[in-house]
Amino acid sequence: MEQLRERFDRAGNRSGVSVAAAYLALLADRGVDYLFGNAGTDFAPLIEAYAQAGQTGMAVPRPMLATHENLAVSMAHGYGMVSRRVPAVMVHVSVGTANMVCAAMNAARENVAILLTAGRSPLTETGLPGARDGYIHWAQEMYDQAGMIREIVKWDYELRNGEQLATVVDRALTIAASEPRGPVYLALPREVIAAAMPQGAPAATRVAPAAPAAPDPAAVATAAQIIASASRPLIVAANAARDPAAFAALGDFAQRFAIPVVQHRPRYLSLASSHPMNLGYDPARLVRDADAILVIESDVPWLPSRAAPEPGCKVIQCGLDPLFTRYPIRGFPCDVAITGGAAATLSGLAACLDGHMDERAVADRRSRIAQERATLTAGWKAAVKAGAAKAPLDPAWVSDCIGRGKNERTIVVNEYTLHLEHCAFESPDRYFGSSSASGLGWGPGAALGAKLARPDQPVIAVVGDGAYLFSNPAAVHHAAALHELPVLFVIMNNGMWGAVERSTRAMYPEGGAMRSNEPAFIQLHKLPAFERICEAAGGYGERVEDPAELPAAIERALGVVNNERRQALLNVICGPGGTA
Ligand SMILES: Cc1ncc(C[n+]2csc(CCOP(=O)(O)OP(=O)(O)O)c2C)c(N)n1
Ligand SMILES: [Mg+2]
């Protein structure tokens, strides 16, 4: 903090530094590049501090205005997900916190580190700088503002004074960045940040995020024995490549020992689409067949109500928190649980297995999996072919067209409507799926955040009509224009909440709702022309109803995004066929 004070002094601002100004400088000093914000009366000291920083040249995080909190947090999520840096978000007191809870839950379940902050209504009614001066300052005050988000975040606190600023900020950032990572929440009362930074505030604290636990050698040896003695081992992965190094590690491991991999609802794609051991995205049949399963970073490795392993099948679960301790109930079998990063665990397992595998059995398995994969991919191709001429468009065809329209540098952010079977990705950090918490409305904002993290790479957001409406489209397109983040939004518009329809059908296949033409809460009639919402913000929009036109439409839209640096939206009129 002394250093920061000196920097302020050097910048000629000797008249006193507010806690707000010191706070912003501290964030920048600790590597926070962006502060996503949705403002209110609590922001006044920060806004003043930004103005001062502009005059003095103090380094501060770039302010990123977002006109809804869900968007602000989703953008921060997308940015952190791709860059692995820790962004900050600031919202307006209790009401802003209420609006960001859903997006915070998405980030928490995906272990994305974000410093979430909110002002607090001024505590004092008169007197102190920053004391109450608006009628909202009474009603917006809560007994426990953080209470509504406490279950979601790893840590929460309220800044009490400038003396503790560095300690509090460093603690917040290091806890957020320690594995398993996640959002933290800090309340910043107005009088506290409006106050002058006290003389002699503590020097910079020396804290670092905690290194992840190393896999326990004894547990790894036991797990290796299970794998070595299995004849039909299987790997189920979902998020291994949150550490991008695990992408190659998993590919090598699976290939070396001929162990097939199924990815169930991956959020960070962990294996190349063309990998010889890639057996797709549906674990049901595979887990029934397996005699040993290595579960890597998968909260829901299979759906027990659909299919479960045989009782004799041994299950190993590994991950940074292999039992998902933040989930109230999760009863998947677990014979060995290994805490640690996926790359480290796989390397430990490989060291134990080398020389201890029956090489003939491995070779047999390799050719059996090659056959299975050939059958599987032939089925996928047939599905695309069957869907290619359908109108309304088949999501399999749409996914295939997106796959062919993108290149190896494109980032795809999928709020669950893209079918991975029909869209190939060959390297890590090219495909990101929506959070297992599935708080809808994440995709468009996350795609903007991804674009912010990788401005030189094309970004496509794929979302349903439902998810798109949840995302606050006007706010999204405004942010894309304001911050010059040209993203292509592909809306798979089936005019309904298809997932709700599928869930009703699954529970009541012969019920009245499925026999009715107009079941409640499913159809989304009279939807607006989505393409015009994007156009209204200065973007490019097209409605696509002819399947044969889609590849050219994607090319046109990507041309606008890449060459004109303008956002684009394709409103693709789809039939049913989702996967959720
Ligand atoms: C915040 C929130 N509210 C409600 C839901 C429940 N929900 C899950 S999927 C879904 C429908 C999504 O519709 P759309 O994006 O059009 O995709 P489709 O199912 O039609 O393929 C809904 C309402 C949710 N996941 N999150
Ligand atoms: Mg829909």
PDB file of C-alpha atoms in Angstrom, residues 3 20 47 113 186 281 336 410 416 441 500 514 580:
ATOM      1  CA  GLN A   3       4.019   1.794  -2.869  1.00  0.00           C
ATOM      2  CA  ALA A  20     -12.152   3.847  -3.413  1.00  0.00           C
ATOM      3  CA  ILE A  47     -16.762   6.981 -10.245  1.00  0.00           C
ATOM      4  CA  ALA A 113     -12.814 -17.242 -10.033  1.00  0.00           C
ATOM      5  CA  LEU A 186     -17.113  -8.375  -0.949  1.00  0.00           C
ATOM      6  CA  TYR A 281     -21.183 -37.758 -25.310  1.00  0.00           C
ATOM      7  CA  VAL A 336     -11.289 -44.691  -4.803  1.00  0.00           C
ATOM      8  CA  THR A 410     -12.856 -20.173 -33.442  1.00  0.00           C
ATOM      9  CA  TYR A 416     -26.615 -26.386 -24.679  1.00  0.00           C
ATOM     10  CA  GLY A 441     -29.098 -16.539 -20.178  1.00  0.00           C
ATOM     11  CA  VAL A 500     -39.507 -28.317 -20.619  1.00  0.00           C
ATOM     12  CA  MET A 514     -48.584 -34.551 -24.523  1.00  0.00           C
ATOM     13  CA  ALA A 580     -31.150 -31.479 -22.498  1.00  0.00           C
TER      14      ALA A 580
END
